[in-house]
Short mmCIF file of C-alpha atoms and ligand atoms in Angstrom, two decimals:
data_model
loop_
_atom_site.label_atom_id
_atom_site.label_comp_id
_atom_site.label_asym_id
_atom_site.label_seq_id
_atom_site.Cartn_x
_atom_site.Cartn_y
_atom_site.Cartn_z
CA UNK A 1 -12.09 177.83 116.01
CA UNK A 2 -9.88 176.08 113.40
CA UNK A 3 -8.29 174.09 114.96
CA UNK A 4 -5.03 171.50 113.28
CA UNK A 5 -6.68 168.37 110.51
CA UNK A 6 -4.35 166.30 112.53
CA UNK A 7 -5.87 166.25 115.74
CA UNK A 8 -9.14 166.74 114.76
CA UNK A 9 -8.35 162.73 112.93
CA UNK A 10 -8.29 161.39 117.17
CA UNK A 11 -10.62 160.74 119.51
CA UNK A 12 -10.12 161.50 122.84
CA UNK A 13 -9.08 157.78 124.53
CA UNK A 14 -12.69 155.67 125.28
CA UNK A 15 -11.44 154.12 128.04
CA UNK A 16 -11.32 157.16 129.96
CA UNK A 17 -14.96 157.47 129.37
CA UNK A 18 -16.73 155.30 131.74
CA UNK A 19 -13.89 155.96 133.80
CA UNK A 20 -14.90 159.49 134.35
CA UNK A 21 -18.42 158.45 134.83
CA UNK A 22 -16.49 156.66 137.54
CA UNK A 23 -15.81 159.11 139.37
CA UNK A 24 -18.25 160.74 139.41
CA UNK A 25 -20.49 158.53 140.97
CA UNK A 26 -18.00 157.96 143.96
CA UNK A 27 -18.23 161.85 144.41
CA UNK A 28 -21.20 161.41 144.76
CA UNK A 29 -19.91 158.76 148.05
CA UNK A 30 -20.72 155.32 145.93
CA UNK A 31 -19.25 152.78 146.20
CA UNK A 32 -18.09 151.54 143.41
CA UNK A 33 -15.93 148.85 141.79
CA UNK A 34 -13.15 149.75 139.57
CA UNK A 35 -11.82 147.14 136.35
CA UNK A 36 -10.86 150.17 134.23
CA UNK A 37 -7.72 151.02 135.71
CA UNK A 38 -4.57 150.05 133.00
CA UNK A 39 -1.74 150.12 136.11
CA UNK A 40 -0.41 147.85 139.50
CA UNK A 41 -1.43 148.71 142.36
CA UNK A 42 1.39 148.33 144.17
CA UNK A 43 3.59 151.21 145.51
CA UNK A 44 6.99 151.45 143.63
CA UNK A 45 9.73 149.30 145.00
CA UNK A 46 11.11 150.52 148.69
CA UNK A 47 14.95 150.66 146.30
CA UNK A 48 13.57 152.01 143.99
CA UNK A 49 12.00 154.91 145.65
CA UNK A 50 15.19 155.46 147.29
CA UNK A 51 17.57 156.05 145.03
CA UNK A 52 14.88 158.57 143.35
CA UNK A 53 14.57 160.76 146.25
CA UNK A 54 18.73 159.94 146.45
CA UNK A 55 18.95 161.44 142.56
CA UNK A 56 17.34 164.38 144.47
CA UNK A 57 19.59 165.13 147.04
CA UNK A 58 22.40 165.07 144.82
CA UNK A 59 21.52 167.16 142.74
CA UNK A 60 21.11 165.10 139.77
CA UNK A 61 18.56 167.50 139.18
CA UNK A 62 19.39 169.34 135.09
CA UNK A 63 18.87 168.46 131.86
CA UNK A 64 20.68 164.88 130.73
CA UNK A 65 21.45 163.71 127.09
CA UNK A 66 17.87 164.29 124.93
CA UNK A 67 18.27 160.18 124.49
CA UNK A 68 18.65 159.88 128.57
CA UNK A 69 21.89 158.99 130.56
CA UNK A 70 24.98 156.19 129.17
CA UNK A 71 24.61 154.54 132.49
CA UNK A 72 20.71 153.96 131.94
CA UNK A 73 21.38 152.74 128.34
CA UNK A 74 23.55 150.57 129.08
CA UNK A 75 21.52 149.24 132.31
CA UNK A 76 18.60 148.54 129.88
CA UNK A 77 20.84 147.01 127.13
CA UNK A 78 22.63 144.34 128.90
CA UNK A 79 19.32 143.68 131.09
CA UNK A 80 17.57 142.61 127.71
CA UNK A 81 20.45 140.72 127.02
CA UNK A 82 20.13 138.54 130.19
CA UNK A 83 16.80 137.97 130.25
CA UNK A 84 16.41 138.21 126.54
CA UNK A 85 19.60 137.52 124.87
CA UNK A 86 19.00 139.65 123.07
CA UNK A 87 22.79 141.62 121.73
CA UNK A 88 21.85 145.89 121.00
CA UNK A 89 25.43 148.57 121.72
CA UNK A 90 23.72 151.19 122.79
CA UNK A 91 23.71 153.62 119.60
CA UNK A 92 20.92 150.89 118.94
CA UNK A 93 18.71 151.80 122.13
CA UNK A 94 17.62 155.23 123.47
CA UNK A 95 14.80 156.39 126.72
CA UNK A 96 11.63 158.22 126.49
CA UNK A 97 8.84 159.22 128.71
CA UNK A 98 7.32 155.77 129.12
CA UNK A 99 6.26 153.36 126.20
CA UNK A 100 3.79 156.30 124.95
CA UNK A 101 5.81 157.84 123.61
CA UNK A 102 8.58 155.47 122.68
CA UNK A 103 5.40 154.50 120.21
CA UNK A 104 4.66 157.61 119.65
CA UNK A 105 8.09 158.32 118.06
CA UNK A 106 8.57 155.19 116.41
CA UNK A 107 5.50 156.83 114.52
CA UNK A 108 6.36 159.62 113.92
CA UNK A 109 9.81 158.81 113.28
CA UNK A 110 9.37 155.37 110.61
CA UNK A 111 5.66 156.50 108.56
CA UNK A 112 4.98 158.78 106.25
CA UNK A 113 1.02 160.07 105.22
CA UNK A 114 -0.74 157.03 103.23
CA UNK A 115 1.59 154.46 105.02
CA UNK A 116 -0.38 151.30 105.97
CA UNK A 117 -0.28 149.86 109.43
CA UNK A 118 -1.45 146.59 110.81
CA UNK A 119 -2.67 146.51 114.20
CA UNK A 120 -4.32 143.22 114.86
CA UNK A 121 -7.50 143.39 117.06
CA UNK A 122 -8.19 143.45 119.73
CA UNK A 123 -5.70 146.87 120.53
CA UNK A 124 -4.26 148.91 122.81
CA UNK A 125 -6.78 151.49 121.84
CA UNK A 126 -3.14 154.74 121.43
CA UNK A 127 -1.91 152.31 118.67
CA UNK A 128 -5.31 152.78 115.90
CA UNK A 129 -4.97 157.03 117.14
CA UNK A 130 -0.66 157.62 117.19
CA UNK A 131 -1.53 155.35 113.44
CA UNK A 132 -3.42 158.10 112.33
CA UNK A 133 -2.69 160.81 113.89
CA UNK A 134 0.26 160.53 111.67
CA UNK A 135 -1.31 160.64 108.71
CA UNK A 136 -1.65 156.24 108.54
CA UNK A 137 -4.15 154.51 107.17
CA UNK A 138 -4.31 151.17 109.89
CA UNK A 139 -5.47 148.38 109.14
CA UNK A 140 -7.44 146.23 112.02
CA UNK A 141 -6.95 142.56 111.23
CA UNK A 142 -9.67 140.59 112.67
CA UNK A 143 -7.48 137.87 115.60
CA UNK A 144 -10.30 135.22 116.31
CA UNK A 145 -11.52 134.55 120.55
CA UNK A 146 -10.92 130.44 119.67
CA UNK A 147 -8.00 131.50 118.63
CA UNK A 148 -7.39 133.24 121.83
CA UNK A 149 -6.79 136.05 119.95
CA UNK A 150 -3.58 135.19 118.88
CA UNK A 151 -2.08 137.10 115.71
CA UNK A 152 -0.88 134.28 113.82
CA UNK A 153 1.88 134.37 110.51
CA UNK A 154 -0.22 132.99 107.65
CA UNK A 155 -3.19 136.23 108.17
CA UNK A 156 -0.61 138.46 108.39
CA UNK A 157 0.66 137.27 105.40
CA UNK A 158 -2.52 137.81 103.48
CA UNK A 159 -3.12 141.05 105.35
CA UNK A 160 0.36 143.39 104.32
CA UNK A 161 -0.52 145.54 101.43
CA UNK A 162 2.32 147.25 98.96
CA UNK A 163 2.41 150.56 100.76
CA UNK A 164 2.12 148.34 104.31
CA UNK A 165 4.91 149.90 106.75
CA UNK A 166 4.51 149.09 110.18
CA UNK A 167 2.87 145.29 112.25
CA UNK A 168 2.13 146.07 115.62
CA UNK A 169 2.84 143.16 118.07
CA UNK A 170 1.23 143.76 121.32
CA UNK A 171 1.83 139.90 123.51
CA UNK A 172 0.88 139.90 126.27
CA UNK A 173 -1.26 141.94 125.03
CA UNK A 174 -3.87 145.16 126.71
CA UNK A 175 -6.83 143.98 126.73
CA UNK A 176 -7.25 140.39 126.31
CA UNK A 177 -3.71 139.72 128.20
CA UNK A 178 -3.23 136.77 124.62
CA UNK A 179 0.73 135.82 124.61
CA UNK A 180 2.25 134.42 121.23
CA UNK A 181 3.83 130.96 120.68
CA UNK A 182 7.32 132.18 120.79
CA UNK A 183 7.53 130.38 116.94
CA UNK A 184 4.48 132.01 116.21
CA UNK A 185 5.90 134.96 116.52
CA UNK A 186 9.14 134.54 114.65
CA UNK A 187 7.15 132.64 111.96
CA UNK A 188 5.63 137.01 111.65
CA UNK A 189 9.07 138.41 111.70
CA UNK A 190 10.28 135.72 109.13
CA UNK A 191 7.05 137.06 107.47
CA UNK A 192 7.92 140.89 107.56
CA UNK A 193 11.58 140.56 107.38
CA UNK A 194 10.17 139.11 103.89
CA UNK A 195 7.79 141.75 102.89
CA UNK A 196 10.38 144.19 103.86
CA UNK A 197 8.24 145.37 106.50
CA UNK A 198 8.93 146.30 110.02
CA UNK A 199 8.13 144.68 113.41
CA UNK A 200 6.64 146.80 116.12
CA UNK A 201 6.97 145.00 119.36
CA UNK A 202 5.56 146.72 122.38
CA UNK A 203 7.42 144.89 125.31
CA UNK A 204 5.27 146.78 128.63
CA UNK A 205 3.58 143.30 129.16
CA UNK A 206 6.98 140.66 129.18
CA UNK A 207 7.44 139.82 132.54
CA UNK A 208 4.17 138.77 133.30
CA UNK A 209 3.21 135.13 132.17
CA UNK A 210 1.29 132.98 134.06
CA UNK A 211 1.63 129.27 134.62
CA UNK A 212 5.65 129.20 134.63
CA UNK A 213 6.61 130.63 131.11
CA UNK A 214 9.73 132.39 130.47
CA UNK A 215 9.53 135.96 129.01
CA UNK A 216 10.69 136.10 124.88
CA UNK A 217 11.95 139.59 122.86
CA UNK A 218 11.97 139.05 119.77
CA UNK A 219 14.51 140.89 119.73
CA UNK A 220 16.12 137.65 120.44
CA UNK A 221 16.50 136.99 116.85
CA UNK A 222 19.44 138.22 115.01
CA UNK A 223 18.82 137.62 111.67
CA UNK A 224 15.10 139.39 111.85
CA UNK A 225 16.82 142.60 114.05
CA UNK A 226 17.25 144.43 111.13
CA UNK A 227 13.00 144.67 110.41
CA UNK A 228 12.49 144.48 114.24
CA UNK A 229 11.65 147.55 116.43
CA UNK A 230 11.34 147.60 120.47
CA UNK A 231 9.58 149.49 122.41
CA UNK A 232 10.26 149.26 125.97
CA UNK A 233 7.93 150.65 129.74
CA UNK A 234 9.18 150.00 133.07
CA UNK A 235 5.59 151.09 133.97
CA UNK A 236 3.97 148.52 134.63
CA UNK A 237 7.24 145.39 135.61
CA UNK A 238 7.44 147.73 137.91
CA UNK A 239 5.38 150.21 139.41
CA UNK A 240 6.55 152.58 138.03
CA UNK A 241 3.78 154.20 135.76
CA UNK A 242 4.09 158.00 137.28
CA UNK A 243 7.81 158.26 136.61
CA UNK A 244 7.58 157.78 132.65
CA UNK A 245 10.28 155.39 131.73
CA UNK A 246 10.31 153.60 128.25
CA UNK A 247 12.73 153.35 125.86
CA UNK A 248 13.49 151.79 121.91
CA UNK A 249 16.20 149.21 121.18
CA UNK A 250 16.14 149.82 116.78
CA UNK A 251 18.16 150.34 114.15
CA UNK A 252 20.85 152.66 115.23
CA UNK A 253 18.94 155.49 112.45
CA UNK A 254 15.64 155.08 113.53
CA UNK A 255 17.35 156.09 117.11
CA UNK A 256 18.46 158.75 115.52
CA UNK A 257 15.54 159.64 113.76
CA UNK A 258 13.71 159.31 117.10
CA UNK A 259 16.26 160.89 119.32
CA UNK A 260 15.73 164.14 117.13
CA UNK A 261 11.81 164.11 117.07
CA UNK A 262 13.14 163.89 121.25
CA UNK A 263 15.67 166.74 120.66
CA UNK A 264 12.61 169.81 119.39
CA UNK A 265 10.03 168.47 121.95
CA UNK A 266 10.18 167.13 125.48
CA UNK A 267 14.03 166.31 125.65
CA UNK A 268 15.50 164.54 128.13
CA UNK A 269 13.11 161.59 130.53
CA UNK A 270 12.67 162.59 134.28
CA UNK A 271 17.03 163.31 135.49
CA UNK A 272 15.11 161.20 138.62
CA UNK A 273 12.92 158.76 137.44
CA UNK A 274 16.37 157.92 134.76
CA UNK A 275 18.16 157.23 138.32
CA UNK A 276 15.41 155.84 139.67
CA UNK A 277 15.20 153.06 136.46
CA UNK A 278 18.90 152.25 137.40
CA UNK A 279 18.23 151.11 140.18
CA UNK A 280 14.93 149.40 138.97
CA UNK A 281 16.86 146.95 136.63
CA UNK A 282 19.98 146.31 137.74
CA UNK A 283 18.36 145.50 141.25
CA UNK A 284 17.04 142.81 143.47
CA UNK A 285 14.28 141.88 141.91
CA UNK A 286 11.86 140.05 143.41
CA UNK A 287 9.47 143.07 143.94
CA UNK A 288 8.64 141.43 140.28
CA UNK A 289 8.62 137.74 141.19
CA UNK A 290 6.11 138.78 144.35
CA UNK A 291 3.48 141.08 142.19
CA UNK A 292 3.88 137.71 139.55
CA UNK A 293 2.85 135.80 141.61
CA UNK A 294 -0.08 138.26 143.55
CA UNK A 295 -1.35 138.59 140.13
CA UNK A 296 -1.07 134.77 139.32
CA UNK A 297 -3.80 134.46 141.85
CA UNK A 298 -5.86 137.52 141.03
CA UNK A 299 -6.00 135.45 137.41
CA UNK A 300 -7.46 132.36 138.63
CA UNK A 301 -9.51 133.48 140.65
CA UNK A 302 -11.07 136.29 138.21
CA UNK A 303 -11.17 133.36 135.75
CA UNK A 304 -12.63 130.90 137.57
CA UNK A 305 -15.41 133.88 138.85
CA UNK A 306 -16.15 135.11 135.38
CA UNK A 307 -16.56 131.27 133.76
CA UNK A 308 -18.79 130.80 136.17
CA UNK A 309 -21.56 132.96 135.48
CA UNK A 310 -23.57 132.07 133.24
CA UNK A 311 -24.06 133.78 130.03
CA UNK A 312 -20.00 134.91 130.44
CA UNK A 313 -17.53 133.42 127.99
CA UNK A 314 -14.11 133.79 128.90
CA UNK A 315 -10.95 132.36 126.93
CA UNK A 316 -7.51 132.25 129.05
CA UNK A 317 -5.19 135.36 129.36
CA UNK A 318 -2.60 133.89 129.23
CA UNK A 319 0.12 136.93 130.38
CA UNK A 320 -0.51 140.92 131.77
CA UNK A 321 -3.46 141.97 133.71
CA UNK A 322 -6.42 141.53 131.66
CA UNK A 323 -9.28 139.23 131.16
CA UNK A 324 -11.29 140.00 128.23
CA UNK A 325 -13.93 138.12 129.15
CA UNK A 326 -17.11 137.87 126.01
CA UNK A 327 -20.66 138.91 126.83
CA UNK A 328 -22.92 138.64 123.78
CA UNK A 329 -24.88 136.79 125.35
CA UNK A 330 -26.43 139.76 126.78
CA UNK A 331 -27.60 141.93 123.32
CA UNK A 332 -30.31 138.85 123.98
CA UNK A 333 -31.57 140.51 127.08
CA UNK A 334 -31.94 144.30 126.05
CA UNK A 335 -28.67 145.35 125.85
CA UNK A 336 -26.55 147.29 122.55
CA UNK A 337 -23.67 146.81 122.42
CA UNK A 338 -20.88 146.75 124.94
CA UNK A 339 -20.83 150.11 125.35
CA UNK A 340 -24.34 150.10 126.76
CA UNK A 341 -23.72 146.36 129.19
CA UNK A 342 -20.40 148.79 130.80
CA UNK A 343 -22.39 151.58 130.68
CA UNK A 344 -25.76 150.55 132.30
CA UNK A 345 -23.56 147.66 134.74
CA UNK A 346 -21.85 150.48 136.27
CA UNK A 347 -25.39 152.79 136.54
CA UNK A 348 -26.88 149.45 138.09
CA UNK A 349 -24.54 146.87 139.90
CA UNK A 350 -21.58 150.53 140.68
CA UNK A 351 -18.60 148.09 138.87
CA UNK A 352 -17.04 149.72 135.90
CA UNK A 353 -15.20 148.08 133.07
CA UNK A 354 -13.89 149.07 129.48
CA UNK A 355 -16.03 148.65 126.65
CA UNK A 356 -14.57 146.43 124.04
CA UNK A 357 -14.92 148.70 121.21
CA UNK A 358 -12.67 150.79 122.49
CA UNK A 359 -10.19 147.91 121.74
CA UNK A 360 -11.60 147.62 118.11
CA UNK A 361 -14.08 144.31 118.72
CA UNK A 362 -17.38 144.54 119.74
CA UNK A 363 -18.85 141.48 122.06
CA UNK A 364 -16.36 141.78 125.26
CA UNK A 365 -15.36 143.87 128.86
CA UNK A 366 -11.98 144.26 129.50
CA UNK A 367 -11.39 143.89 133.91
CA UNK A 368 -8.51 144.83 134.89
CA UNK A 369 -7.43 142.33 137.80
CA UNK A 370 -4.69 144.94 138.44
CA UNK A 371 -6.71 145.62 141.84
CA UNK A 372 -6.89 143.26 145.31
CA UNK A 373 -8.76 140.33 145.51
CA UNK A 374 -11.55 141.84 148.36
CA UNK A 375 -12.72 144.08 145.60
CA UNK A 376 -12.25 141.43 142.57
CA UNK A 377 -15.19 138.95 144.57
CA UNK A 378 -17.55 142.75 145.29
CA UNK A 379 -17.18 143.57 142.06
CA UNK A 380 -17.58 139.62 140.03
CA UNK A 381 -20.75 139.38 142.77
CA UNK A 382 -22.32 142.98 141.06
CA UNK A 383 -21.62 141.68 137.43
CA UNK A 384 -22.81 137.75 138.32
CA UNK A 385 -26.29 138.91 139.90
CA UNK A 386 -26.41 142.57 136.39
CA UNK A 387 -25.94 139.19 134.14
CA UNK A 388 -29.21 137.91 136.23
CA UNK A 389 -31.60 140.63 136.38
CA UNK A 390 -31.16 140.83 132.78
CA UNK A 391 -32.91 137.19 132.48
C1 PLP B 10 -0.10 147.62 125.77
C2 PLP B 10 0.13 149.19 125.80
N1 PLP B 10 1.38 149.25 125.67
C3 PLP B 10 2.66 150.37 125.72
C4 PLP B 10 1.31 151.42 127.02
C5 PLP B 10 2.15 152.70 127.62
O1 PLP B 10 2.87 152.79 128.75
P1 PLP B 10 3.22 153.76 129.91
O2 PLP B 10 3.88 155.03 128.87
O3 PLP B 10 4.01 153.33 131.00
O4 PLP B 10 4.93 153.73 130.02
C6 PLP B 10 0.25 150.64 127.63
C7 PLP B 10 -0.22 151.19 129.11
O5 PLP B 10 -1.31 150.73 129.53
C8 PLP B 10 -0.05 149.68 127.24
O6 PLP B 10 -1.03 148.88 128.06
#
């Protein structure tokens, strides 16, 4: 059967391949430790769930405005202003069905066939495939592990081509946990403005920063605002992955284009989720603080344990809930690449991780610590045994 070329340009997310193999083993009754999932292991906070239940009881179950109800957009721009010092107006905001939908629609609204999109590595898998889907050339800009996987304005300045339309910046980063220095982020956005390129700031993990560091948004920089597009998500911040609420903050023309697209595709985000989202952003924020405190403990534990394993190095993740250790020493011990490492680790020690090749690097694996201390302890012991077995 002949299928559309635009779909043949993309592939099924590699992050899922190891996950599927892990599920098969589990179905056979095997005790698999799963470090794959990129989602909080916490339930959605009670006050948010109750707001969703209330919405159903009050029959708030019909179509809403395509870009989300005014009350939610107002709550989002006000929270962004409070937390980051940004100044967005309602016509500069729209609500989507999760951050991924926001990003997909931004690419669709801004990119033309043959445009270049700069994506620093390691990158969240969907950026590259969405770029290909909309006909862009993804230009991968390799950040260095020795610099903590951080993009610099100087690197970017050398990479921008006359055809570059968009630079993707995801800080804190999935998969590396890298967090850009605020001033460097501003310099990056300044380079973009000078060269007439937009920055797409993916703020999915904006609230998960460690060591007391304050969240930052490039949206706070009024002078650069014309060249900034923010993609936000409530998924991780409020453990709401299944509710599917994300948002865009950008120039009204971009918001209007995304709105047009949504009006002919998904229509509005789920009405019930919108009411829950209002409670999430306007209600008490202690659940976010509690989750951060728990991730912080786990991060310390994972980092210490990984670094104690002979043959493994791990850069310190400043944010998100991932560690991105370098396992390349195993390449001298019979392991071909990170996919081979992940498959053998799963088949022999029953630990699922995501191979770095899925994120555009060749020497790493991603470990999600959005799982219990007990699982972390068990899985890290098994990784230590696996490394020892290679010697
Ligand atoms: C970097 C990054 N951006 C965006 C998303 C999208 O999340 P959602 O569509 O659930 O809001 C994810 C989810 O894993 C992510 O890791």
